[in-house]
XYZ file of C-alpha atoms in Angstrom:
598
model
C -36.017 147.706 -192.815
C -37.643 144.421 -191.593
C -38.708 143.573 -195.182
C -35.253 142.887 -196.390
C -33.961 139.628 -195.992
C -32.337 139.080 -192.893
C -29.304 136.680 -192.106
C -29.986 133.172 -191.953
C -33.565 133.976 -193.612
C -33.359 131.883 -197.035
C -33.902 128.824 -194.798
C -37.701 129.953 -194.305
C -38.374 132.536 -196.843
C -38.722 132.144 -200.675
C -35.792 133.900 -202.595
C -37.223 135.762 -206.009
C -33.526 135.297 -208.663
C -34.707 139.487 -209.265
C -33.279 139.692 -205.683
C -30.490 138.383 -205.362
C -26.856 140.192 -206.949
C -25.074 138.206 -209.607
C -21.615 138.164 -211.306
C -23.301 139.115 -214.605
C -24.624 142.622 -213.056
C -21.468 143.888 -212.559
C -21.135 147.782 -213.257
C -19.212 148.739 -215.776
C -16.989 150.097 -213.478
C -16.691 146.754 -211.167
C -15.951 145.444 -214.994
C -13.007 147.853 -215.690
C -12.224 147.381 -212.082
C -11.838 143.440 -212.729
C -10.207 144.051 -216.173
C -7.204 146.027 -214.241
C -6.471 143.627 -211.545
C -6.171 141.054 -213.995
C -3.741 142.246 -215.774
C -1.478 143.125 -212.922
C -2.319 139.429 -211.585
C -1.079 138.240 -215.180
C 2.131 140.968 -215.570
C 3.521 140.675 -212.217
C 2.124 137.503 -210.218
C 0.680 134.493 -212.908
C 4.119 135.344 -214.992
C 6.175 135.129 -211.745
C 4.781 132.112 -210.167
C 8.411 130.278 -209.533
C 10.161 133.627 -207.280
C 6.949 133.033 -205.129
C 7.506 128.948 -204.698
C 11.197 129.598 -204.035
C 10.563 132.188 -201.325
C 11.065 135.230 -202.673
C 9.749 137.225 -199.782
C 11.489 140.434 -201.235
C 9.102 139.624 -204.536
C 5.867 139.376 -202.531
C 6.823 142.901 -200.711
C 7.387 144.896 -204.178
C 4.210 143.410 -205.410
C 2.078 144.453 -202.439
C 3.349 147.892 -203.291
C 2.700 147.806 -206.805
C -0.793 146.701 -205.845
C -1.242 150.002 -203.165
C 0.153 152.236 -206.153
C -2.472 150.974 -208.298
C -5.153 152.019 -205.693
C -6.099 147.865 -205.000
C -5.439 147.835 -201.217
C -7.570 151.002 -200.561
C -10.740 149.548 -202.125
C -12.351 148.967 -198.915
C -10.968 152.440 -197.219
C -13.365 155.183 -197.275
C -12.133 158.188 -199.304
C -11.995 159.939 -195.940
C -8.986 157.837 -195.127
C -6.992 157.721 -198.940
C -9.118 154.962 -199.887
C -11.295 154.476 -203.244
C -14.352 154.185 -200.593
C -15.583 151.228 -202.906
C -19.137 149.141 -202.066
C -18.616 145.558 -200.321
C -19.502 143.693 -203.627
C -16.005 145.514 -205.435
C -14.177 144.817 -202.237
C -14.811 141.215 -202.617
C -14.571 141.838 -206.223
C -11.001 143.106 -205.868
C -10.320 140.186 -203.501
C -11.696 137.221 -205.724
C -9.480 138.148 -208.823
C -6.113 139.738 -207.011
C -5.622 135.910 -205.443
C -5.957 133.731 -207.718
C -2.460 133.540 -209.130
C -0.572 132.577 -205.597
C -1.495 131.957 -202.381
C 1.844 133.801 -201.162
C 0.207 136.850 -202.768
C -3.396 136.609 -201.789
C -2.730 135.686 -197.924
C 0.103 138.776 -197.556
C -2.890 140.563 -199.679
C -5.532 139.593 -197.499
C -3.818 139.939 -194.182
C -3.111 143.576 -194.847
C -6.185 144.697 -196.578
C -8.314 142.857 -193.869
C -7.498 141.869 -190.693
C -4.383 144.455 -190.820
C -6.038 147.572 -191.831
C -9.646 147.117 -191.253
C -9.858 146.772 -187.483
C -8.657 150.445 -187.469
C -10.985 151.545 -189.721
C -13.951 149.833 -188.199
C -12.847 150.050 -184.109
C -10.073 153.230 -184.455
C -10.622 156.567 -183.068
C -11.042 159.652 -185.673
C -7.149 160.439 -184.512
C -6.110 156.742 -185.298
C -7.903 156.579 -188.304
C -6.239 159.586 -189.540
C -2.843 158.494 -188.675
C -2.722 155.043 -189.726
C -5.268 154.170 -192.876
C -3.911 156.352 -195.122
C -0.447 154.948 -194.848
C -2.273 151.201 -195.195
C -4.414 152.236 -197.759
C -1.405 153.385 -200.346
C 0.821 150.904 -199.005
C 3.623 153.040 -197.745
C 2.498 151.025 -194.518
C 1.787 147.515 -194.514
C -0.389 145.734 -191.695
C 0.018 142.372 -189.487
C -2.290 141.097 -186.903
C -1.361 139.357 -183.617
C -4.020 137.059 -182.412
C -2.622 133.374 -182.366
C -0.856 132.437 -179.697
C 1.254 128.900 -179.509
C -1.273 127.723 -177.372
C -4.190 129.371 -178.426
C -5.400 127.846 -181.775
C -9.479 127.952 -182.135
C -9.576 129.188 -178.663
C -8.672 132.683 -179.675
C -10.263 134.105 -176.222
C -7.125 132.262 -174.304
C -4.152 134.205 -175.148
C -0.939 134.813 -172.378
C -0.215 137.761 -173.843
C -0.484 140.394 -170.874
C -0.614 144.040 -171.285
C 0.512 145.489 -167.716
C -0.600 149.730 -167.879
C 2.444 151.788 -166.659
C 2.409 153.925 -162.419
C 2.268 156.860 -164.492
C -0.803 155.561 -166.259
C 0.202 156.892 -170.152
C 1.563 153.836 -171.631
C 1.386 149.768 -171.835
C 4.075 147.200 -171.531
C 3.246 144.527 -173.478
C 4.840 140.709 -172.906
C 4.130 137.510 -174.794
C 4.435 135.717 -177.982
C 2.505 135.162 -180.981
C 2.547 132.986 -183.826
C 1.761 132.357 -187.545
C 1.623 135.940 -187.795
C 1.263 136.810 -191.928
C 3.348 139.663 -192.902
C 5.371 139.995 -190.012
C 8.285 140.224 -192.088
C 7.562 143.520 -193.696
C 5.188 144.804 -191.234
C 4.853 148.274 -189.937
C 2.009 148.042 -187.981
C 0.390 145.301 -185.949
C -2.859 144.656 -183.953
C -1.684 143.562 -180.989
C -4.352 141.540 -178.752
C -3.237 140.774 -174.760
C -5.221 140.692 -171.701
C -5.090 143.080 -169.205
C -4.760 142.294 -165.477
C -7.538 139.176 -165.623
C -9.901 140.143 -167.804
C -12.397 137.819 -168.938
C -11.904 139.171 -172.690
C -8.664 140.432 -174.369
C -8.147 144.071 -175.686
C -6.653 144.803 -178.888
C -3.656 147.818 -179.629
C -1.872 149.235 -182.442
C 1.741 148.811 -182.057
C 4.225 150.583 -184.508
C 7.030 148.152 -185.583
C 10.191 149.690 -186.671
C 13.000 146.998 -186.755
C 15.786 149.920 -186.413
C 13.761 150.838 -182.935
C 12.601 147.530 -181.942
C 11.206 148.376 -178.552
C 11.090 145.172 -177.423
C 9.506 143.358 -180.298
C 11.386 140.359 -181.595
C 10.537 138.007 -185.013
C 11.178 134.434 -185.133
C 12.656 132.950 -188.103
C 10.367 132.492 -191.387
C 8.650 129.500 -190.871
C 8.867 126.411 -193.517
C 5.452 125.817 -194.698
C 3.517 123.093 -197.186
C 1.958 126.362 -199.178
C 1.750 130.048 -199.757
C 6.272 130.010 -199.375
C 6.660 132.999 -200.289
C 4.484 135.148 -197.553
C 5.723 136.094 -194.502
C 4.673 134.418 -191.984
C 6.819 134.507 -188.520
C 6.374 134.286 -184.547
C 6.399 137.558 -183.004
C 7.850 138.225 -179.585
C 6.985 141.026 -177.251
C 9.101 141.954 -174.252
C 8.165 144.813 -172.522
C 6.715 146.279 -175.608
C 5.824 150.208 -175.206
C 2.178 151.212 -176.322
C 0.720 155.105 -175.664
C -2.571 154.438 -173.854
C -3.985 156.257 -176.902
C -3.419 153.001 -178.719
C -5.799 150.842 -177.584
C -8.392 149.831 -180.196
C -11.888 150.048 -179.262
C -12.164 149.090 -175.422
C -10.323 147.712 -172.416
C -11.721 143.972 -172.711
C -13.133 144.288 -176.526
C -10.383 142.859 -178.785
C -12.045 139.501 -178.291
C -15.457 141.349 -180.149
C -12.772 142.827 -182.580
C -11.504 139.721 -183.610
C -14.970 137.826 -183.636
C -16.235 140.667 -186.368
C -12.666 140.468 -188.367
C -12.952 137.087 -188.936
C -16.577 137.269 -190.682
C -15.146 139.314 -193.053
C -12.613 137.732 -193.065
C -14.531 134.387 -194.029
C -16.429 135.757 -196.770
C -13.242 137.443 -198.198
C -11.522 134.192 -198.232
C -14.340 132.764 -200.020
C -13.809 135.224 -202.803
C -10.222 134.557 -202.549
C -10.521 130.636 -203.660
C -12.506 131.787 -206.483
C -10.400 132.776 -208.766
C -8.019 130.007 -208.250
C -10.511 127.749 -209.533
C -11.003 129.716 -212.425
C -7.027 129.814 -213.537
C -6.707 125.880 -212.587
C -9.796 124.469 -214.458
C -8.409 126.884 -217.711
C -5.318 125.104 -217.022
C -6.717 121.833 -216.756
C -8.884 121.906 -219.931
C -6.229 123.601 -222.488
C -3.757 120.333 -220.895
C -6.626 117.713 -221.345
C -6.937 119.077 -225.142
C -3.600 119.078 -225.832
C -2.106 115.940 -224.128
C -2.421 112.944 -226.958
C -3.498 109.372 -225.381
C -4.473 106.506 -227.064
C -4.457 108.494 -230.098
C -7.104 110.909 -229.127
C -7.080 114.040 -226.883
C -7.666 113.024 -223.276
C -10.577 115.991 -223.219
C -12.764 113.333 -225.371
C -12.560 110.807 -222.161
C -15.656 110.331 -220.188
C -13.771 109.941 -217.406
C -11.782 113.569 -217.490
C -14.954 115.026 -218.561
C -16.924 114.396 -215.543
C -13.792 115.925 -213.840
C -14.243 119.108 -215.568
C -17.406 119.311 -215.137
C -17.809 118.816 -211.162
C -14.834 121.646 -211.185
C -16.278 124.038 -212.929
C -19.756 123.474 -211.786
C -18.550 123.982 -208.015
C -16.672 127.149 -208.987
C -20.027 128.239 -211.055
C -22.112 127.652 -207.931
C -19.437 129.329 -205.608
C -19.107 133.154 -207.556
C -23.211 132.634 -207.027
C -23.592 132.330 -203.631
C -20.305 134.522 -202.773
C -21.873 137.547 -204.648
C -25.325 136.728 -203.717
C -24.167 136.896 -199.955
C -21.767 140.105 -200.475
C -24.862 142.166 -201.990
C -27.121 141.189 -199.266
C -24.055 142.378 -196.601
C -23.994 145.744 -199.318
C -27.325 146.267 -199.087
C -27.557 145.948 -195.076
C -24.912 148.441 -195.173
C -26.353 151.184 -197.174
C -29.527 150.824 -195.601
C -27.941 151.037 -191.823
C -26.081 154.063 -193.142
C -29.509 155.599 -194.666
C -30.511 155.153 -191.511
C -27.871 157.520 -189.826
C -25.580 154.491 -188.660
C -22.265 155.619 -189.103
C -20.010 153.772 -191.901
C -17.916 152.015 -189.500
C -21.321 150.930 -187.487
C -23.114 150.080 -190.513
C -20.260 147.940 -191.717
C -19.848 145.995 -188.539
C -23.703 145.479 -188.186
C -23.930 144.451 -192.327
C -21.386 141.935 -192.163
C -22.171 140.582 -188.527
C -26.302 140.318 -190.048
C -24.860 137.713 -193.004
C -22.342 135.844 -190.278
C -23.817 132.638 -191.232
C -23.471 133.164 -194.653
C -20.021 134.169 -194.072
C -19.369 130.654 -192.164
C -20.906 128.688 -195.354
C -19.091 130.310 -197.622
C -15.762 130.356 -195.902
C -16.341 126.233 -195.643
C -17.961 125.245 -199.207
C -15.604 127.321 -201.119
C -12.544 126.756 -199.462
C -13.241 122.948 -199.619
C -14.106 123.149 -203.537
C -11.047 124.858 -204.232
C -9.204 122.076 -202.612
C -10.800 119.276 -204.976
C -10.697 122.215 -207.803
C -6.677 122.318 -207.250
C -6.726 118.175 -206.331
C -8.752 116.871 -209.783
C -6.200 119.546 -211.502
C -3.066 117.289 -210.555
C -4.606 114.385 -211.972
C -5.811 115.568 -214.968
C -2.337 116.604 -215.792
C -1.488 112.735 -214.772
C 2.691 112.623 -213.681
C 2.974 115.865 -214.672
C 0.321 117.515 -212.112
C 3.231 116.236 -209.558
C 5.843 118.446 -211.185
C 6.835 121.670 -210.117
C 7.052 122.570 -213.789
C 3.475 122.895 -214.117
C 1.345 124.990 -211.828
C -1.188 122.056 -210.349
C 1.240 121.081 -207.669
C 1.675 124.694 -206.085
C -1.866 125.758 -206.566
C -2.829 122.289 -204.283
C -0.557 123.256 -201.829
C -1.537 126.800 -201.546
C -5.190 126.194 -201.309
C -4.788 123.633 -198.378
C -4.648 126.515 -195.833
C -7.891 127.724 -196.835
C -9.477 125.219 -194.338
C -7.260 125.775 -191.597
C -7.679 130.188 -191.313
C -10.448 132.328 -190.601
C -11.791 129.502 -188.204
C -11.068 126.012 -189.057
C -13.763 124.576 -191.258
C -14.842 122.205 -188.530
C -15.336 125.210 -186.448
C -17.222 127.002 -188.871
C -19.382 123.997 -189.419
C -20.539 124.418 -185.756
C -20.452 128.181 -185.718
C -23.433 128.242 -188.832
C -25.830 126.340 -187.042
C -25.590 127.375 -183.121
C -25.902 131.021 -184.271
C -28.762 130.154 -186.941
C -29.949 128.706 -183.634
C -29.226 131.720 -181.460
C -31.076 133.582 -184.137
C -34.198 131.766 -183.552
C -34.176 131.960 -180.119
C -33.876 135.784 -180.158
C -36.649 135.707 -182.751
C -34.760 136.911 -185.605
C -35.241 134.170 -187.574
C -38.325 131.931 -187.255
C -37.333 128.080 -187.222
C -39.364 126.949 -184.793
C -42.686 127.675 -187.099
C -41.249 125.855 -189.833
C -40.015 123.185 -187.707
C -43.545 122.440 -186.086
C -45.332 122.837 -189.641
C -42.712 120.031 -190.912
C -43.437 117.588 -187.991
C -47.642 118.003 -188.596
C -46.783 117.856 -192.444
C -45.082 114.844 -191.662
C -48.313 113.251 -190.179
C -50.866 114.284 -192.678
C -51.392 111.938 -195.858
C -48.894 112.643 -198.653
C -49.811 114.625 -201.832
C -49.528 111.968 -204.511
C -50.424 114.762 -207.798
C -47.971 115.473 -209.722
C -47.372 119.132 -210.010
C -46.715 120.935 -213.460
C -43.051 120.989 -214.290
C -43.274 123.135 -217.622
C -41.158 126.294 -216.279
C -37.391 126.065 -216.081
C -36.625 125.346 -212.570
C -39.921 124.167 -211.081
C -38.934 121.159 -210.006
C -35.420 122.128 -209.086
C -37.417 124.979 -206.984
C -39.829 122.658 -205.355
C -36.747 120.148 -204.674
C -35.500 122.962 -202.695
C -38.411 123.759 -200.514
C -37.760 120.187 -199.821
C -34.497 120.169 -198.926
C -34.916 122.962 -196.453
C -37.787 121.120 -194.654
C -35.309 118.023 -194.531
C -33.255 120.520 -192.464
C -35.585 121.999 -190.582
C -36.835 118.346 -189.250
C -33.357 117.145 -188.583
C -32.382 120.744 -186.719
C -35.957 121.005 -185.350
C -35.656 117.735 -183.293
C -32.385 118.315 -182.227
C -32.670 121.659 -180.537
C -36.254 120.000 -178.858
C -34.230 116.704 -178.049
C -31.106 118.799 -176.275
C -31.960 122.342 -175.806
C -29.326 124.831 -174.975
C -26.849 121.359 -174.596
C -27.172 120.592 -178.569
C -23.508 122.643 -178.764
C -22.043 119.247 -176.777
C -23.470 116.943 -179.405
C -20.724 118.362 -182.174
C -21.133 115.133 -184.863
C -24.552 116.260 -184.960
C -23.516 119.780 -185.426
C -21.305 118.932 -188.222
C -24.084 117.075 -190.280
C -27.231 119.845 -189.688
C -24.015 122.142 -191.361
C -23.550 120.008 -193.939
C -27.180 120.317 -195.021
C -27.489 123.888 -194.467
C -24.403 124.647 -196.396
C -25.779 123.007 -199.603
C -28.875 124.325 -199.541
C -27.611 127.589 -199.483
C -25.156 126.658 -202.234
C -27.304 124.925 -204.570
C -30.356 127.738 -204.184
C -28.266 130.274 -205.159
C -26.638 128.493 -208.140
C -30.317 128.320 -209.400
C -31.084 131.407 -208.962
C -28.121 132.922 -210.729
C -28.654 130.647 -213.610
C -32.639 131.533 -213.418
C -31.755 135.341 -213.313
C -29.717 134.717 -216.666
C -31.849 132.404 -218.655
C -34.641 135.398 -218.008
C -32.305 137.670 -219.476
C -30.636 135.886 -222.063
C -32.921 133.070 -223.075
C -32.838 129.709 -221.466
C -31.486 127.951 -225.043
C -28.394 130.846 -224.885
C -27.506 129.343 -220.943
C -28.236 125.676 -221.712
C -24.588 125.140 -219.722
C -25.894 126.905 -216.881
C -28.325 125.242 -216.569
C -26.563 122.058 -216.589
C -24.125 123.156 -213.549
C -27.175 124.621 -211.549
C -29.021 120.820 -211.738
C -25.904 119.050 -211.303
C -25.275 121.068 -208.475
C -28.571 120.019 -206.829
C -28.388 116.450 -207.825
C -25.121 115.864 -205.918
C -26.831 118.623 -203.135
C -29.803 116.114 -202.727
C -27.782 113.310 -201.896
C -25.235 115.079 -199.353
C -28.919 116.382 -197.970
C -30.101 112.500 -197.725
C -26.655 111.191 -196.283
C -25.950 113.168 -193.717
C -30.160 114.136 -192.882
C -29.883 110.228 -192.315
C -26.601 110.224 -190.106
C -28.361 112.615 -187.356
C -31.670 111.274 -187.940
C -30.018 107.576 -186.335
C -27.839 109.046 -184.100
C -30.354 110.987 -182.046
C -33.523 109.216 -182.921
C -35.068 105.965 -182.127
C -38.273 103.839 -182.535
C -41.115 105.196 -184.183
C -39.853 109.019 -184.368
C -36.788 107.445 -185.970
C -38.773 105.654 -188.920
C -41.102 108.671 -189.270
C -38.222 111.128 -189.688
C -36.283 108.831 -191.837
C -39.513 108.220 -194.049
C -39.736 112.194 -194.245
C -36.502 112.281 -195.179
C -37.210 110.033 -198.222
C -39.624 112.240 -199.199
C -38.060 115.236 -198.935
C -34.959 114.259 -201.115
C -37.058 112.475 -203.555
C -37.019 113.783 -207.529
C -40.321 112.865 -209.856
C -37.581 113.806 -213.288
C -34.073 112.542 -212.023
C -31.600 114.130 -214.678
C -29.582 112.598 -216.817
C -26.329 113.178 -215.147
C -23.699 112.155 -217.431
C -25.379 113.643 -219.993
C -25.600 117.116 -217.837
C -21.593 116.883 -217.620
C -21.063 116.128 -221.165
C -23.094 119.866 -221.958
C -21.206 121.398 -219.114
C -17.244 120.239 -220.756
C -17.976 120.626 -224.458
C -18.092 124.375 -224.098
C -15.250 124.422 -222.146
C -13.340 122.475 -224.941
C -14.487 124.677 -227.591
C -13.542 127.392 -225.670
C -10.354 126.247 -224.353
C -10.909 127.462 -220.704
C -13.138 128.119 -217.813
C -15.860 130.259 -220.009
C -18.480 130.856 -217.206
């Protein structure tokens, strides 16, 4: 099992493109899969878009249970359970093109596919399992989950919510209030997390919600939000709230565990969720550019919207290859921890906790893309990107949450590099190796020769290597410089993330595009190829700005100019490309094809 990649691994080990899982090796039944949720995206969301801007929370309801009819919130949920017991890849699959058309859709979507139903199926007893999935996997039941707390934001472990167990000892009384709780509104179940007497962690329950029998449970009105208007998204007030002891998911003191594991999936699901979205808005945006008549030309034949295009669809090129890339890896954990006599819900925990890091850079580069995806869209479109009339407006305001759920992006940031960290202190991952080798390659004499740059992607691949030592000196004398305290120093955090997150990113947009130019012919991808170098060139100088940042924050003196003179050499190209002339190749297919056509 130890030969498989682990998480946190492509920092210090070569990735072969044969090994890593692509959007073009979908089955053909992911592809029919795909084909189906697009058309109920197009028939009953895309076609709707206004009900779900004016709040049509009835709309958003009749959808989700069009979507359970259709089998889409079961993908996940083993057959066992009424589910289509899919692999991770369709679940994220499923997820990537169901939420692209509204936010309002995608986060009720979301909410009750993952963090609703999924703690049951992973944490649940057999008997809860039974009684509950089956009603969330068709949708006769939809989920809610009750973490946030008004003044518990990132600190999820510091929740009021008290759960008090009954003299007789067979039930719970649960007091407290929640908030920004999605699908609260239509909800008939909820995972309920409160603390116990004093325990150090909380403990999570399932609590029935039937507004004819309240039992104590309250909602607050819908609140008025910037995005995603039309899902449900209420406080939640308990007051002495029943619960059968049999209720309790997992533990007494493990919903804190429970929510930690939710929200990886929940990050890498939320990747795939802004991917989509870029797709739809960049189609938008080129069909508008070619149609809309400046200065007696279409404004798709102007440099300057062009390079807009291109960055857009480039970063949502780069994202489906590193979002797939990670879910196969998480896959392939899976079925081998199953092989090995895990069971499913083990093995799925385990997978996804492996690929956590992943899960962090993912939830932060994609969510951030989509943002400037949905952002460049408006002004492309120009006045009319401000209208509600056209779609740019809503799509910007539904993405902006992205950033904020799952773990703000700033705590992400500092999530992917302390437990990259953690890893290499428990020896999972070996940094410190690579670290040391840097430092001594850093001393030696420089190898002036020119190496030969014939094969597609030699140089890109070398660049790489590079960038990843860049990290690995930066990290490296961090962790020596403040040990176990390097968590304090959070600015320094933030820019070792920013690195790491790019490098991931930009390897696995070459590697996708490598995979398919061995397949198809480098002249057939020459547009691929394009995005995957204009990736890295904008990579390399992220890598160099923010390499330099923590290199003169935390260094000094001689270490200071040695590290910075590394870092030169680490970000330095021998063939810079011709970057305007990469975006140019990237847009005129695009044009020709009237849409996002990778």
């Amino acid at each position: 099992m130890e030969d498989i990649t682990r998480g946190g691994q492509f920092l210090v080990k070569e990735t072969k493109c044969e090994n890593i899982f692509t959007p073009e090796d979908f089955s053909e039944e992911q592809i029919m899969m795909r084909d189906s949720i697009k058309e109920f995206v197009d028939k009953e969301l895309w076609s709707e878009k206004p009900r779900f801007e004016k709040k049509d929370y009835a709309y958003t309801e009749e959808c989700m249970r069009k979507a359970g009819e259709l089998g889409f919130l079961g993908v996940a949920v083993p057959e066992a359970y009424g589910g289509l017991g899919m692999g991770f890849v369709s679940t994220m699959l499923t997820c990537d093109y169901i939420s692209g058309a509204t936010g309002s859709f995608s986060t009720a979507f979301g909410a009750h596919t993952g963090i609703g139903t999924m703690p049951i199926t992973l944490y649940g007893t057999e008997e809860q399992r039974l009684k509950y999935v089956p009603k969330l996997a068709s949708g006769e039941w939809f989920g809610a989950y009750c973490l946030t707390e008004p003044g518990a934001g990132s600190d999820a472990n510091s929740g009021k919510t008290k759960a008090e167990l009954s003299a007789d000892g067979k039930s719970y009384k649960i007091n407290g209030q929640k908030m920004w709780i999605s699908n609260a509104g239509f909800c008939n179940v909820m995972i309920v997390f409160a603390r116990i007497e004093d325990d150090k962690n909380i403990t999570g329950f399932i609590v029935e919600y039937d507004p004819a029998n309240s039992n104590g449970i309250t909602l607050g009105e819908e609140e008025h939000k910037l995005g995603i208007r039309s899902s449900s998204t209420r406080q939640v007030f308990f007051n002495d709230t029943i619960v059968p002891v049999e209720n309790m998911l997992a533990g007494r003191g493990e919903g804190f565990k429970i929510a930690m594991n939710a929200l990886n999936v929940g990050r890498i699901k939320l990747a795939a969720a802004c991917l989509d979205a870029q797709r739809r808005t960049i189609t938008e945006a080129v069909k508008y550019a070619s149609e809309r008549i400046q200065f007696k030309t279409p404004i798709a034949n102007f440099g300057a919207i062009q390079a807009k295009l291109a960055n857009m669809a480039t970063n949502a090129y780069v994202d489906e290859a590193a979002s797939y890339r990670a879910a196969k890896d998480i896959e392939t954990r899976i079925e081998l921890r199953e092989a090995a006599g895990n069971t499913h819900q083990e093995a799925e925990l385990k997978g996804v906790e492996e690929f956590a890091i992943e899960c962090s850079i993912l939830k932060v580069a994609v969510s951030e893309d989509v943002q400037s995806c949905t952002d460049e869209g408006i002004q492309i479109f120009g006045g009319m990107g401000f209208s509600e009339e056209t779609p740019m407006e809503s799509a910007w305001r539904d993405a902006r949450i992205a950033r904020i759920y799952e773990g703000t992006n700033e705590i992400n940031r500092m999530l992917s590099v302390g437990m990259l960290v953690k890893k290499a202190m428990k020896g999972q991952v070996d940094l410190l190796g690579p670290a040391m080798a840097v430092a001594e390659e850093l001393m030696g004499i420089p190898d002036f020769n020119i190496p030969d740059y014939t094969e597609l992607f030699a140089e890109e691949k070398e660049l790489i290597g590079k960038l990843k030592k860049a990290f690995l000196m930066v990290a490296g004398a961090a962790v020596q410089k403040f040990g176990p305290d390097l968590e304090q120093h959070q600015q320094l955090l933030m820019c070792a993330s920013d690195m790491l997150i790019e490098i991931y990113m930009a390897e696995s947009g070459i590697l996708r595009t490598e995979k398919l130019a061995k397949a198809k012919g480098s002249e057939n991808v020459k547009e691929q190829i394009a995005m995957a170098q204009l990736y890295l060139y904008q990579a390399v100088d992220i890598v160099s700005q923010k390499g330099k940042e923590g290199i003169v924050s935390f260094a000094d003196g001689d270490e200071q100019r040695m590290m910075l003179m590394g870092l030169r050499r680490f970000t330095k190209y021998t063939n810079m490309p011709n970057v305007v002339a990469l975006r140019e190749t990237i847009t005129a297919k695009m044009i020709a094809e009237n849409g996002y056509c990778y």
